[in-house]
mmCIF file of C-alpha atoms in Angstrom:
data_model
loop_
_atom_site.group_PDB
_atom_site.id
_atom_site.type_symbol
_atom_site.label_atom_id
_atom_site.label_comp_id
_atom_site.label_asym_id
_atom_site.label_seq_id
_atom_site.Cartn_x
_atom_site.Cartn_y
_atom_site.Cartn_z
ATOM 1 C CA THR A 1028 0.000 0.000 0.000
ATOM 2 C CA CYS A 1029 1.019 3.596 -0.480
ATOM 3 C CA GLY A 1030 0.881 4.373 3.222
ATOM 4 C CA GLU A 1031 -2.105 3.032 5.143
ATOM 5 C CA TRP A 1032 -5.482 2.224 3.615
ATOM 6 C CA PHE A 1033 -6.525 5.813 4.179
ATOM 7 C CA PHE A 1034 -5.133 9.208 3.226
ATOM 8 C CA GLU A 1035 -2.048 10.562 4.952
ATOM 9 C CA ASP A 1036 -0.202 13.708 3.919
ATOM 10 C CA HIS A 1037 3.108 13.188 2.108
ATOM 11 C CA THR A 1038 2.599 9.478 1.532
ATOM 12 C CA PHE A 1039 4.265 8.515 -1.712
ATOM 13 C CA TYR A 1040 7.139 6.350 -2.822
ATOM 14 C CA SER A 1041 10.145 6.605 -5.052
ATOM 15 C CA PRO A 1042 9.028 5.795 -8.629
ATOM 16 C CA ARG A 1043 12.361 4.024 -9.163
ATOM 17 C CA ALA A 1044 11.727 1.710 -6.216
ATOM 18 C CA MET A 1045 8.204 0.962 -7.461
ATOM 19 C CA VAL A 1046 9.426 0.085 -10.968
ATOM 20 C CA LEU A 1047 12.323 -2.118 -9.826
ATOM 21 C CA GLN A 1048 10.234 -3.893 -7.202
ATOM 22 C CA MET A 1049 7.527 -4.592 -9.785
ATOM 23 C CA ILE A 1050 10.097 -6.048 -12.199
ATOM 24 C CA GLU A 1051 11.395 -8.416 -9.519
ATOM 25 C CA ALA A 1052 7.818 -9.575 -8.827
ATOM 26 C CA ILE A 1053 6.639 -10.182 -12.384
ATOM 27 C CA CYS A 1054 9.828 -11.995 -13.386
ATOM 28 C CA ARG A 1055 8.909 -14.583 -10.743
ATOM 29 C CA ASP A 1056 5.346 -14.980 -12.125
ATOM 30 C CA GLY A 1057 4.138 -12.732 -9.343
ATOM 31 C CA ASN A 1058 1.599 -9.928 -9.243
ATOM 32 C CA TYR A 1059 2.286 -6.374 -8.196
ATOM 33 C CA ASN A 1060 -0.565 -4.372 -6.711
ATOM 34 C CA LEU A 1061 -0.433 -0.813 -5.434
ATOM 35 C CA ASN A 1062 -3.224 1.198 -3.889
ATOM 36 C CA ILE A 1063 -3.716 4.845 -4.752
ATOM 37 C CA GLY A 1064 -4.355 7.094 -1.783
ATOM 38 C CA LEU A 1065 -6.493 10.131 -2.541
ATOM 39 C CA THR A 1066 -7.016 13.328 -0.575
ATOM 40 C CA PRO A 1067 -10.435 13.813 1.049
ATOM 41 C CA GLU A 1068 -11.311 15.875 -2.044
ATOM 42 C CA GLY A 1069 -10.519 12.905 -4.306
ATOM 43 C CA ALA A 1070 -7.262 14.241 -5.785
ATOM 44 C CA LEU A 1071 -3.664 13.049 -5.741
ATOM 45 C CA GLU A 1072 -1.216 15.110 -3.760
ATOM 46 C CA PRO A 1073 1.651 16.546 -5.882
ATOM 47 C CA GLY A 1074 4.258 13.996 -4.787
ATOM 48 C CA GLY A 1075 1.852 11.143 -5.381
ATOM 49 C CA GLU A 1076 0.932 12.489 -8.799
ATOM 50 C CA ARG A 1077 4.603 12.556 -9.868
ATOM 51 C CA MET A 1078 5.033 8.999 -8.560
ATOM 52 C CA TRP A 1079 2.102 7.651 -10.553
ATOM 53 C CA ARG A 1080 3.000 9.591 -13.713
ATOM 54 C CA GLU A 1081 6.531 8.136 -13.761
ATOM 55 C CA PHE A 1082 5.273 4.634 -12.992
ATOM 56 C CA GLY A 1083 2.637 4.967 -15.720
ATOM 57 C CA ALA A 1084 5.193 6.284 -18.218
ATOM 58 C CA PHE A 1085 7.332 3.186 -17.637
ATOM 59 C CA LEU A 1086 4.342 0.890 -18.188
ATOM 60 C CA LYS A 1087 3.235 2.787 -21.307
ATOM 61 C CA ILE A 1088 6.623 2.138 -22.919
ATOM 62 C CA ASN A 1089 7.217 -1.377 -21.587
ATOM 63 C CA GLY A 1090 3.723 -2.821 -21.209
ATOM 64 C CA ALA A 1091 4.366 -5.655 -23.692
ATOM 65 C CA ALA A 1092 6.995 -7.029 -21.294
ATOM 66 C CA VAL A 1093 4.656 -6.698 -18.295
ATOM 67 C CA TYR A 1094 0.978 -7.287 -19.089
ATOM 68 C CA GLY A 1095 0.132 -10.942 -19.656
ATOM 69 C CA SER A 1096 3.780 -11.914 -19.359
ATOM 70 C CA ARG A 1097 5.130 -14.881 -17.457
ATOM 71 C CA ALA A 1098 8.411 -15.900 -15.931
ATOM 72 C CA TRP A 1099 11.030 -17.125 -18.384
ATOM 73 C CA LYS A 1100 13.321 -20.127 -17.839
ATOM 74 C CA VAL A 1101 15.507 -18.196 -15.403
ATOM 75 C CA LEU A 1102 14.770 -15.199 -13.203
ATOM 76 C CA GLY A 1103 17.740 -13.238 -14.399
ATOM 77 C CA GLU A 1104 21.478 -12.800 -14.349
ATOM 78 C CA GLY A 1105 24.052 -10.357 -13.083
ATOM 79 C CA ARG A 1106 25.900 -9.623 -9.897
ATOM 80 C CA GLU A 1107 25.916 -12.237 -7.172
ATOM 81 C CA GLN A 1108 26.606 -12.121 -3.448
ATOM 82 C CA VAL A 1109 26.885 -14.524 -0.544
ATOM 83 C CA ASP A 1110 24.195 -14.229 2.120
ATOM 84 C CA PRO A 1111 26.021 -13.732 5.460
ATOM 85 C CA ARG A 1112 23.110 -15.481 7.205
ATOM 86 C CA LYS A 1113 23.805 -18.641 5.181
ATOM 87 C CA PRO A 1114 27.506 -19.475 5.506
ATOM 88 C CA GLY A 1115 28.634 -22.036 2.962
ATOM 89 C CA ALA A 1116 25.701 -21.368 0.626
ATOM 90 C CA PRO A 1117 26.573 -20.561 -2.994
ATOM 91 C CA PRO A 1118 26.361 -16.928 -4.117
ATOM 92 C CA ALA A 1119 22.903 -15.762 -5.168
ATOM 93 C CA LEU A 1120 21.670 -13.091 -7.533
ATOM 94 C CA VAL A 1121 21.609 -9.551 -6.131
ATOM 95 C CA CYS A 1122 17.889 -8.703 -6.135
ATOM 96 C CA PHE A 1123 16.022 -5.505 -5.425
ATOM 97 C CA PRO A 1124 14.450 -5.713 -1.930
ATOM 98 C CA GLN A 1125 10.804 -6.697 -1.590
ATOM 99 C CA GLY A 1126 8.355 -5.650 1.117
ATOM 100 C CA GLU A 1127 7.428 -2.184 2.298
ATOM 101 C CA ILE A 1128 9.144 0.520 0.251
ATOM 102 C CA LEU A 1129 11.377 2.568 2.533
ATOM 103 C CA PRO A 1130 13.885 5.369 1.830
ATOM 104 C CA ARG A 1131 16.722 2.802 1.751
ATOM 105 C CA HIS A 1132 15.107 1.193 -1.285
ATOM 106 C CA ASP A 1133 15.664 4.290 -3.404
ATOM 107 C CA ALA A 1134 19.385 4.156 -2.620
ATOM 108 C CA PHE A 1135 19.687 0.403 -3.299
ATOM 109 C CA PRO A 1136 22.216 0.050 -6.130
ATOM 110 C CA MET A 1137 21.292 -1.809 -9.310
ATOM 111 C CA THR A 1138 23.530 -1.830 -12.386
ATOM 112 C CA THR A 1139 23.332 -2.565 -16.100
ATOM 113 C CA GLN A 1140 24.766 -6.010 -15.317
ATOM 114 C CA ASP A 1141 21.564 -6.811 -13.398
ATOM 115 C CA ILE A 1142 19.085 -8.250 -15.894
ATOM 116 C CA ARG A 1143 15.665 -9.894 -15.402
ATOM 117 C CA PHE A 1144 13.516 -11.781 -17.907
ATOM 118 C CA THR A 1145 9.886 -12.305 -18.840
ATOM 119 C CA GLU A 1146 8.248 -14.047 -21.757
ATOM 120 C CA GLY A 1147 5.582 -11.939 -23.400
ATOM 121 C CA ARG A 1148 2.278 -12.937 -24.934
ATOM 122 C CA ASP A 1149 3.946 -12.726 -28.340
ATOM 123 C CA GLY A 1150 6.507 -15.397 -27.385
ATOM 124 C CA SER A 1151 9.400 -12.946 -27.274
ATOM 125 C CA VAL A 1152 11.810 -12.907 -24.363
ATOM 126 C CA TYR A 1153 12.032 -9.480 -22.704
ATOM 127 C CA ALA A 1154 15.225 -8.479 -20.916
ATOM 128 C CA PHE A 1155 14.835 -5.808 -18.221
ATOM 129 C CA VAL A 1156 18.102 -3.978 -17.587
ATOM 130 C CA MET A 1157 17.754 -2.768 -13.992
ATOM 131 C CA ALA A 1158 19.531 0.565 -14.554
ATOM 132 C CA VAL A 1159 19.516 2.950 -17.512
ATOM 133 C CA PRO A 1160 22.670 2.394 -19.586
ATOM 134 C CA LYS A 1161 24.924 5.177 -20.791
ATOM 135 C CA PRO A 1162 24.647 6.138 -24.475
ATOM 136 C CA GLY A 1163 26.722 3.696 -26.510
ATOM 137 C CA GLU A 1164 27.160 1.272 -23.586
ATOM 138 C CA ARG A 1165 27.423 -2.410 -24.476
ATOM 139 C CA ILE A 1166 25.025 -4.711 -22.641
ATOM 140 C CA VAL A 1167 25.868 -8.427 -22.515
ATOM 141 C CA ILE A 1168 22.927 -10.798 -21.996
ATOM 142 C CA LYS A 1169 24.632 -14.106 -21.184
ATOM 143 C CA ALA A 1170 21.456 -16.216 -21.172
ATOM 144 C CA ARG A 1171 20.995 -15.492 -24.901
ATOM 145 C CA GLY A 1172 24.513 -16.443 -25.999
ATOM 146 C CA THR A 1173 24.899 -19.174 -28.627
ATOM 147 C CA ALA A 1174 26.596 -21.432 -26.053
ATOM 148 C CA ALA A 1175 23.881 -20.895 -23.418
ATOM 149 C CA PRO A 1176 21.891 -24.066 -22.656
ATOM 150 C CA LEU A 1177 18.706 -21.952 -22.514
ATOM 151 C CA LEU A 1178 18.822 -21.038 -26.193
ATOM 152 C CA GLU A 1179 16.316 -22.966 -28.318
ATOM 153 C CA LYS A 1180 16.289 -20.651 -31.338
ATOM 154 C CA PRO A 1181 18.726 -17.970 -32.454
ATOM 155 C CA VAL A 1182 17.818 -14.370 -31.763
ATOM 156 C CA ARG A 1183 16.550 -12.731 -34.966
ATOM 157 C CA SER A 1184 15.766 -9.226 -33.745
ATOM 158 C CA VAL A 1185 16.605 -6.922 -30.840
ATOM 159 C CA VAL A 1186 14.467 -3.874 -30.104
ATOM 160 C CA LEU A 1187 14.821 -1.344 -27.300
ATOM 161 C CA LEU A 1188 11.234 -0.618 -26.248
ATOM 162 C CA GLY A 1189 10.434 3.067 -26.540
ATOM 163 C CA SER A 1190 13.217 3.763 -29.048
ATOM 164 C CA SER A 1191 13.087 3.946 -32.831
ATOM 165 C CA SER A 1192 16.883 3.807 -33.138
ATOM 166 C CA PRO A 1193 18.256 0.694 -34.854
ATOM 167 C CA LEU A 1194 20.512 -1.318 -32.580
ATOM 168 C CA ALA A 1195 23.883 -2.888 -33.283
ATOM 169 C CA TRP A 1196 23.919 -6.370 -31.768
ATOM 170 C CA GLN A 1197 25.745 -9.655 -32.115
ATOM 171 C CA GLN A 1198 25.030 -13.092 -30.719
ATOM 172 C CA THR A 1199 28.289 -14.630 -29.487
ATOM 173 C CA PRO A 1200 28.944 -17.819 -27.507
ATOM 174 C CA ASP A 1201 29.346 -15.725 -24.337
ATOM 175 C CA GLY A 1202 26.189 -13.680 -24.747
ATOM 176 C CA LEU A 1203 24.025 -11.406 -26.814
ATOM 177 C CA VAL A 1204 25.995 -8.160 -27.063
ATOM 178 C CA VAL A 1205 23.817 -5.090 -27.638
ATOM 179 C CA THR A 1206 25.225 -1.606 -28.218
ATOM 180 C CA CYS A 1207 22.867 1.030 -26.848
ATOM 181 C CA PRO A 1208 21.899 3.990 -29.032
ATOM 182 C CA GLY A 1209 23.262 7.498 -28.546
ATOM 183 C CA GLU A 1210 20.072 8.726 -26.897
ATOM 184 C CA LEU A 1211 18.458 6.991 -23.932
ATOM 185 C CA PRO A 1212 15.688 9.260 -22.616
ATOM 186 C CA PHE A 1213 14.504 6.701 -20.062
ATOM 187 C CA GLN A 1214 14.100 6.537 -16.308
ATOM 188 C CA HIS A 1215 14.780 3.719 -13.856
ATOM 189 C CA ALA A 1216 15.244 0.740 -16.269
ATOM 190 C CA VAL A 1217 15.141 -0.229 -19.950
ATOM 191 C CA VAL A 1218 13.693 -3.258 -21.722
ATOM 192 C CA PHE A 1219 14.934 -5.123 -24.791
ATOM 193 C CA ARG A 1220 12.642 -7.383 -26.821
ATOM 194 C CA LEU A 1221 14.612 -10.396 -28.071
ATOM 195 C CA GLY A 1222 12.667 -11.865 -30.971
ATOM 196 C CA THR A 1223 13.277 -15.345 -32.418
ATOM 197 C CA LYS A 1224 10.728 -15.324 -35.247
ATOM 198 C CA GLU A 1225 11.940 -15.173 -38.854
#
């Protein structure tokens, strides 16, 4: 919930935290529900309005990767860490924290190495890059490399959702290497559609 189940002044979250937390949920076949707290007059307060506009802008661009999607063969890839509470356990993926969104969530670091996956209604695999890359940055998606055991069909097309710029990309044994365009007017995360249809 955005605060309690009633209106409280200055109750809104970081749009970045909302987007990244939603990505972590849907890539596990989960749902992500948020309530919208209104003032007694039925309006959004200014901070809440900004929050919902940014969240909505992300969904408008990347809805094909979200609505009706399902988890892919793996949750994602990227940085790993050892849980100090589980000595001897193998390293696990660094994931954005779940639960109540607190100020520490907005400062939680995610990088362009941190990637999550869904499979869309159209059969395409969608790769969520959990931070906005720099213009011209190369993103390596290891799960879509030609030597990856997850690959059933070669990748035929790569599209950055929300961009009309053609992408330079190459499928290598180590991963699908995508060079980002010179302009990346995005917030919070970006999504690549990895098509396999001829």
